[in-house]
Short mmCIF file of C-alpha atoms and ligand atoms in Angstrom, two decimals:
data_model
loop_
_atom_site.label_atom_id
_atom_site.label_comp_id
_atom_site.label_asym_id
_atom_site.label_seq_id
_atom_site.Cartn_x
_atom_site.Cartn_y
_atom_site.Cartn_z
CA MET A 1 -36.38 18.01 37.04
CA ALA A 2 -37.50 14.38 37.24
CA ILE A 3 -35.70 12.53 40.03
CA THR A 4 -34.02 9.22 39.20
CA PRO A 5 -32.82 6.30 41.36
CA GLN A 6 -29.25 7.42 40.54
CA ASN A 7 -29.94 10.83 42.14
CA SER A 8 -30.67 9.16 45.48
CA ILE A 9 -27.24 7.48 45.45
CA GLU A 10 -25.55 10.84 44.66
CA TRP A 11 -27.52 12.44 47.53
CA LYS A 12 -26.09 9.91 49.97
CA ARG A 13 -22.59 11.01 48.98
CA GLN A 14 -23.62 14.65 49.36
CA LYS A 15 -25.36 13.90 52.71
CA ARG A 16 -28.62 15.36 51.34
CA ALA A 17 -31.54 13.73 53.17
CA ILE A 18 -34.16 11.93 51.04
CA VAL A 19 -37.78 12.91 51.75
CA ALA A 20 -40.27 10.13 51.00
CA LEU A 21 -44.03 9.67 51.53
CA THR A 22 -46.80 7.39 50.32
CA ALA A 23 -49.61 8.29 47.89
CA TRP A 24 -52.52 6.30 46.50
CA ASP A 25 -54.47 8.76 44.35
CA TYR A 26 -54.01 11.51 41.75
CA ALA A 27 -54.89 14.47 44.01
CA SER A 28 -52.54 13.61 46.86
CA ALA A 29 -49.71 12.60 44.51
CA LYS A 30 -50.00 16.00 42.81
CA LEU A 31 -49.84 17.80 46.18
CA LEU A 32 -46.84 15.81 47.44
CA ASP A 33 -45.04 16.41 44.15
CA ARG A 34 -45.80 20.14 44.38
CA ALA A 35 -44.49 20.16 47.97
CA GLY A 36 -41.15 18.85 46.69
CA VAL A 37 -41.22 15.30 48.09
CA ASP A 38 -38.30 13.39 46.50
CA LEU A 39 -39.72 9.87 46.44
CA ILE A 40 -43.43 8.96 46.29
CA LEU A 41 -44.16 5.36 47.19
CA VAL A 42 -47.37 3.66 46.18
CA GLY A 43 -46.97 1.40 49.19
CA ASP A 44 -48.89 -1.79 49.73
CA SER A 45 -50.18 -0.41 53.05
CA LEU A 46 -52.79 0.77 50.51
CA ALA A 47 -54.43 -2.53 51.47
CA MET A 48 -55.10 -1.45 55.07
CA VAL A 49 -55.12 2.34 54.96
CA VAL A 50 -57.32 2.87 51.91
CA LEU A 51 -58.96 -0.46 51.04
CA GLY A 52 -59.81 -1.58 54.58
CA TYR A 53 -58.10 -5.00 54.53
CA GLU A 54 -56.68 -6.40 57.80
CA THR A 55 -53.15 -6.89 56.42
CA THR A 56 -51.25 -6.19 53.18
CA LEU A 57 -51.61 -9.82 52.07
CA PRO A 58 -54.93 -9.70 50.15
CA LEU A 59 -53.84 -6.82 47.88
CA THR A 60 -53.76 -7.87 44.22
CA LEU A 61 -51.55 -6.60 41.40
CA GLU A 62 -54.67 -5.27 39.64
CA GLU A 63 -55.67 -3.22 42.70
CA MET A 64 -52.13 -1.86 42.97
CA LEU A 65 -52.02 -0.99 39.25
CA HIS A 66 -55.34 0.86 39.50
CA HIS A 67 -54.01 3.16 42.27
CA ALA A 68 -50.50 3.46 40.84
CA LYS A 69 -51.87 4.67 37.48
CA ALA A 70 -53.74 7.48 39.28
CA VAL A 71 -50.60 8.42 41.25
CA GLY A 72 -48.50 8.36 38.07
CA ARG A 73 -50.83 10.89 36.44
CA GLY A 74 -50.20 13.31 39.35
CA ILE A 75 -46.39 13.24 39.46
CA LYS A 76 -44.04 15.47 37.45
CA ASN A 77 -40.75 15.40 39.40
CA ALA A 78 -40.74 12.92 42.28
CA LEU A 79 -39.28 9.46 41.88
CA MET A 80 -42.33 7.18 41.81
CA VAL A 81 -41.84 3.72 43.32
CA VAL A 82 -44.54 1.03 43.50
CA ASP A 83 -44.64 -1.88 45.96
CA LEU A 84 -44.86 -5.38 44.53
CA PRO A 85 -47.87 -6.92 46.36
CA PHE A 86 -47.59 -10.18 48.31
CA LEU A 87 -47.14 -13.24 46.05
CA THR A 88 -46.62 -11.21 42.89
CA TYR A 89 -42.82 -11.76 43.10
CA GLN A 90 -41.93 -14.43 45.68
CA GLU A 91 -42.58 -17.45 43.44
CA SER A 92 -39.73 -16.87 40.98
CA PRO A 93 -37.61 -14.14 39.35
CA GLN A 94 -39.77 -14.59 36.21
CA GLN A 95 -42.91 -13.83 38.19
CA ALA A 96 -41.19 -10.75 39.66
CA ILE A 97 -40.09 -9.50 36.23
CA HIS A 98 -43.61 -10.00 34.86
CA SER A 99 -45.26 -8.10 37.76
CA ALA A 100 -42.65 -5.33 37.92
CA GLY A 101 -42.69 -5.02 34.13
CA ARG A 102 -46.44 -4.39 34.18
CA ILE A 103 -45.97 -1.75 36.90
CA LEU A 104 -43.33 0.14 34.87
CA LYS A 105 -45.20 -0.19 31.56
CA GLU A 106 -48.65 0.76 32.84
CA THR A 107 -48.18 3.33 35.64
CA GLY A 108 -45.27 5.68 34.98
CA ALA A 109 -43.32 4.30 37.98
CA ARG A 110 -39.53 4.28 37.64
CA ALA A 111 -38.86 1.60 40.24
CA VAL A 112 -40.45 -1.14 42.35
CA LYS A 113 -40.03 -2.03 46.01
CA LEU A 114 -39.94 -5.56 47.39
CA GLU A 115 -39.51 -7.04 50.86
CA GLY A 116 -36.80 -9.41 52.07
CA GLY A 117 -33.14 -10.01 51.52
CA TYR A 118 -32.54 -13.72 52.04
CA PRO A 119 -30.51 -15.31 49.18
CA ALA A 120 -33.46 -16.14 46.89
CA MET A 121 -34.77 -12.58 47.20
CA ALA A 122 -31.34 -11.10 46.46
CA GLU A 123 -31.33 -13.18 43.27
CA THR A 124 -34.74 -11.77 42.34
CA VAL A 125 -33.47 -8.21 42.93
CA ASN A 126 -30.53 -8.97 40.65
CA ARG A 127 -32.73 -10.40 37.87
CA LEU A 128 -35.00 -7.35 38.01
CA VAL A 129 -32.02 -4.99 37.83
CA LEU A 130 -30.57 -6.95 34.89
CA ALA A 131 -33.94 -6.53 33.17
CA GLY A 132 -33.59 -2.74 33.59
CA ILE A 133 -35.98 -2.41 36.51
CA PRO A 134 -34.63 -0.33 39.44
CA VAL A 135 -35.35 -1.90 42.84
CA LEU A 136 -35.84 -0.38 46.30
CA GLY A 137 -35.27 -3.04 48.99
CA HIS A 138 -37.21 -3.28 52.27
CA LEU A 139 -35.76 -4.94 55.38
CA GLY A 140 -36.42 -5.11 59.14
CA LEU A 141 -40.14 -5.25 59.83
CA THR A 142 -41.56 -6.53 56.55
CA PRO A 143 -45.39 -6.39 56.81
CA GLN A 144 -45.92 -9.09 54.16
CA SER A 145 -44.41 -11.52 56.74
CA VAL A 146 -46.84 -10.41 59.45
CA HIS A 147 -47.80 -14.01 60.26
CA GLN A 148 -44.14 -14.77 61.04
CA LEU A 149 -42.94 -11.46 62.51
CA GLY A 150 -46.05 -9.65 63.76
CA TYR A 151 -45.61 -5.87 63.75
CA ARG A 152 -42.84 -6.03 66.36
CA LYS A 153 -39.54 -4.16 66.20
CA GLN A 154 -36.93 -6.33 64.44
CA GLY A 155 -33.16 -6.67 64.90
CA LYS A 156 -33.16 -6.30 68.67
CA SER A 157 -30.71 -9.15 69.36
CA PRO A 158 -27.13 -9.09 68.00
CA GLU A 159 -27.92 -12.20 65.88
CA GLN A 160 -31.00 -10.62 64.31
CA GLY A 161 -29.11 -7.36 63.75
CA ASP A 162 -26.30 -9.24 62.05
CA ARG A 163 -28.79 -11.05 59.79
CA ILE A 164 -30.42 -7.76 58.73
CA LEU A 165 -26.98 -6.24 58.00
CA LYS A 166 -26.04 -9.28 55.87
CA GLU A 167 -29.35 -9.04 54.01
CA ALA A 168 -28.78 -5.32 53.38
CA ILE A 169 -25.33 -6.04 51.92
CA ALA A 170 -26.79 -8.84 49.76
CA VAL A 171 -29.56 -6.56 48.46
CA GLN A 172 -26.99 -3.83 47.70
CA GLU A 173 -24.73 -6.31 45.88
CA ALA A 174 -27.75 -7.53 43.92
CA GLY A 175 -28.10 -4.00 42.53
CA ALA A 176 -30.82 -2.27 44.58
CA PHE A 177 -30.54 1.54 44.47
CA ALA A 178 -31.72 2.07 48.08
CA ILE A 179 -33.20 0.15 51.03
CA VAL A 180 -36.13 0.96 53.32
CA LEU A 181 -35.34 -0.01 56.94
CA GLU A 182 -38.53 -0.41 58.95
CA HIS A 183 -38.88 -0.55 62.75
CA ILE A 184 -35.37 -1.56 63.81
CA PRO A 185 -33.18 -0.07 66.57
CA ALA A 186 -31.65 3.30 65.68
CA GLU A 187 -28.10 2.05 66.40
CA LEU A 188 -28.54 -0.87 63.99
CA ALA A 189 -29.96 1.45 61.30
CA ARG A 190 -26.99 3.80 61.78
CA HIS A 191 -24.52 0.92 61.48
CA ILE A 192 -26.20 -0.45 58.32
CA THR A 193 -26.34 3.08 56.84
CA GLN A 194 -22.58 3.49 57.44
CA GLN A 195 -21.78 0.12 55.87
CA LEU A 196 -23.73 0.70 52.63
CA ALA A 197 -22.86 2.77 49.56
CA ILE A 198 -26.56 3.00 48.66
CA PRO A 199 -28.97 5.10 50.75
CA THR A 200 -31.17 3.79 53.54
CA ILE A 201 -34.65 5.24 54.00
CA GLY A 202 -35.92 4.78 57.55
CA ILE A 203 -39.38 4.37 59.03
CA GLY A 204 -39.20 3.79 62.75
CA ALA A 205 -35.43 3.34 62.42
CA GLY A 206 -34.06 6.49 64.07
CA PRO A 207 -32.56 9.71 62.74
CA ASP A 208 -29.37 8.41 61.10
CA CYS A 209 -30.76 6.86 57.91
CA ASP A 210 -30.05 8.68 54.64
CA GLY A 211 -33.74 9.53 54.28
CA GLN A 212 -37.10 9.12 55.98
CA ILE A 213 -40.46 7.80 54.84
CA LEU A 214 -43.88 7.95 56.50
CA VAL A 215 -47.37 6.88 55.53
CA THR A 216 -49.02 10.15 54.48
CA HIS A 217 -52.31 9.31 56.24
CA ASP A 218 -50.37 8.98 59.53
CA LEU A 219 -48.54 12.30 59.03
CA LEU A 220 -51.84 14.09 58.28
CA GLY A 221 -53.72 12.55 61.22
CA LEU A 222 -56.11 10.67 58.93
CA SER A 223 -55.47 7.23 60.45
CA ASP A 224 -57.39 5.90 63.46
CA ARG A 225 -54.22 4.31 64.83
CA GLN A 226 -50.71 5.16 63.75
CA PRO A 227 -47.56 3.21 64.60
CA PRO A 228 -45.61 4.51 67.64
CA PHE A 229 -42.84 5.90 65.44
CA ALA A 230 -45.09 8.02 63.20
CA LYS A 231 -45.24 11.78 63.79
CA VAL A 232 -48.61 13.46 63.28
CA TYR A 233 -48.07 16.89 61.66
CA ALA A 234 -51.76 17.80 61.18
CA SER A 235 -55.13 16.58 62.49
CA LEU A 236 -57.13 16.34 59.30
CA GLN A 237 -59.70 13.88 60.74
CA SER A 238 -61.12 16.65 62.93
CA VAL A 239 -60.92 19.23 60.09
CA ILE A 240 -62.87 16.87 57.78
CA LEU A 241 -65.40 15.90 60.47
CA ASP A 242 -66.04 19.55 61.23
CA ALA A 243 -66.50 20.50 57.54
CA VAL A 244 -68.84 17.56 56.86
CA GLN A 245 -70.91 18.25 59.99
CA GLN A 246 -71.24 21.92 59.01
CA TYR A 247 -72.39 20.90 55.52
CA ALA A 248 -74.89 18.38 56.93
CA ALA A 249 -76.31 20.95 59.36
CA GLN A 250 -76.67 23.59 56.63
CA VAL A 251 -78.42 21.16 54.26
CA ARG A 252 -80.81 20.09 57.04
CA ASP A 253 -81.51 23.74 57.99
CA ARG A 254 -81.92 24.61 54.28
CA GLN A 255 -79.11 27.19 54.56
CA PHE A 256 -77.18 25.55 51.72
CA PRO A 257 -77.38 26.30 48.86
CA ASP A 258 -78.52 29.90 49.09
CA ARG A 259 -80.69 31.45 46.37
CA GLU A 260 -77.73 33.06 44.51
O1 KIV B 1 -46.49 0.29 52.17
C1 KIV B 1 -45.94 1.12 52.90
O2 KIV B 1 -46.58 2.03 53.42
C2 KIV B 1 -44.52 0.96 53.15
C3 KIV B 1 -43.84 1.84 54.17
C4 KIV B 1 -42.43 1.46 54.35
C5 KIV B 1 -43.95 3.29 53.91
O3 KIV B 1 -43.90 0.14 52.57
#
């Protein structure tokens, strides 16, 4: 059955962990969906992992739509969420509604994700929700602010932790259905998770969030460098290298294709 944002809130009450991963193409989205992943995020780390940009900042809405449409064609059950790329929502709530509206109309996504929780962003979340667009928040390390924050762990001081908690409450009150907490201390993530009625989905935020998300390329060992908090469950780089080298050797030795 197709998973909705409302399901994730019920799962928090039932203490059922939310399983989330990223996808950027039809084939991998279909596999993740078949494997029973609850939430598939077309994350804007697309920019670095798949498109080879240095940061997430250059990613355009058109590039995101192109990948999200492919992902949408591969999903039957998972809740599909698409990231709003940098500067496709920060200017005004109208800009956010326009960008998010295109994502929902054109890709099959049922929700969008956006970074930040300061008052203007909470207002944007609220305007999106009032327009019927479910929103997943994203706090802590927010990669679209890389030039302010770097990729460092956030919320280490009591003041910073307090600010992230206040932002989480503001994003919840604005109507978000869940919040991604990235690269913050586990104790802070646990405290925020306890304070919220909506689920938290952690990445580098310890074991006590209501769900976990990873970048699929990191989990599969397809990235050259993964963040310290990622767990590598398979080493597909070496599997692919081996297969391609075997193919190349067989073509060069004229062993492939055989006569039959
Ligand atoms: O774009 C991304 O990969 C993300 C992570 C939180 C999974 O937003």
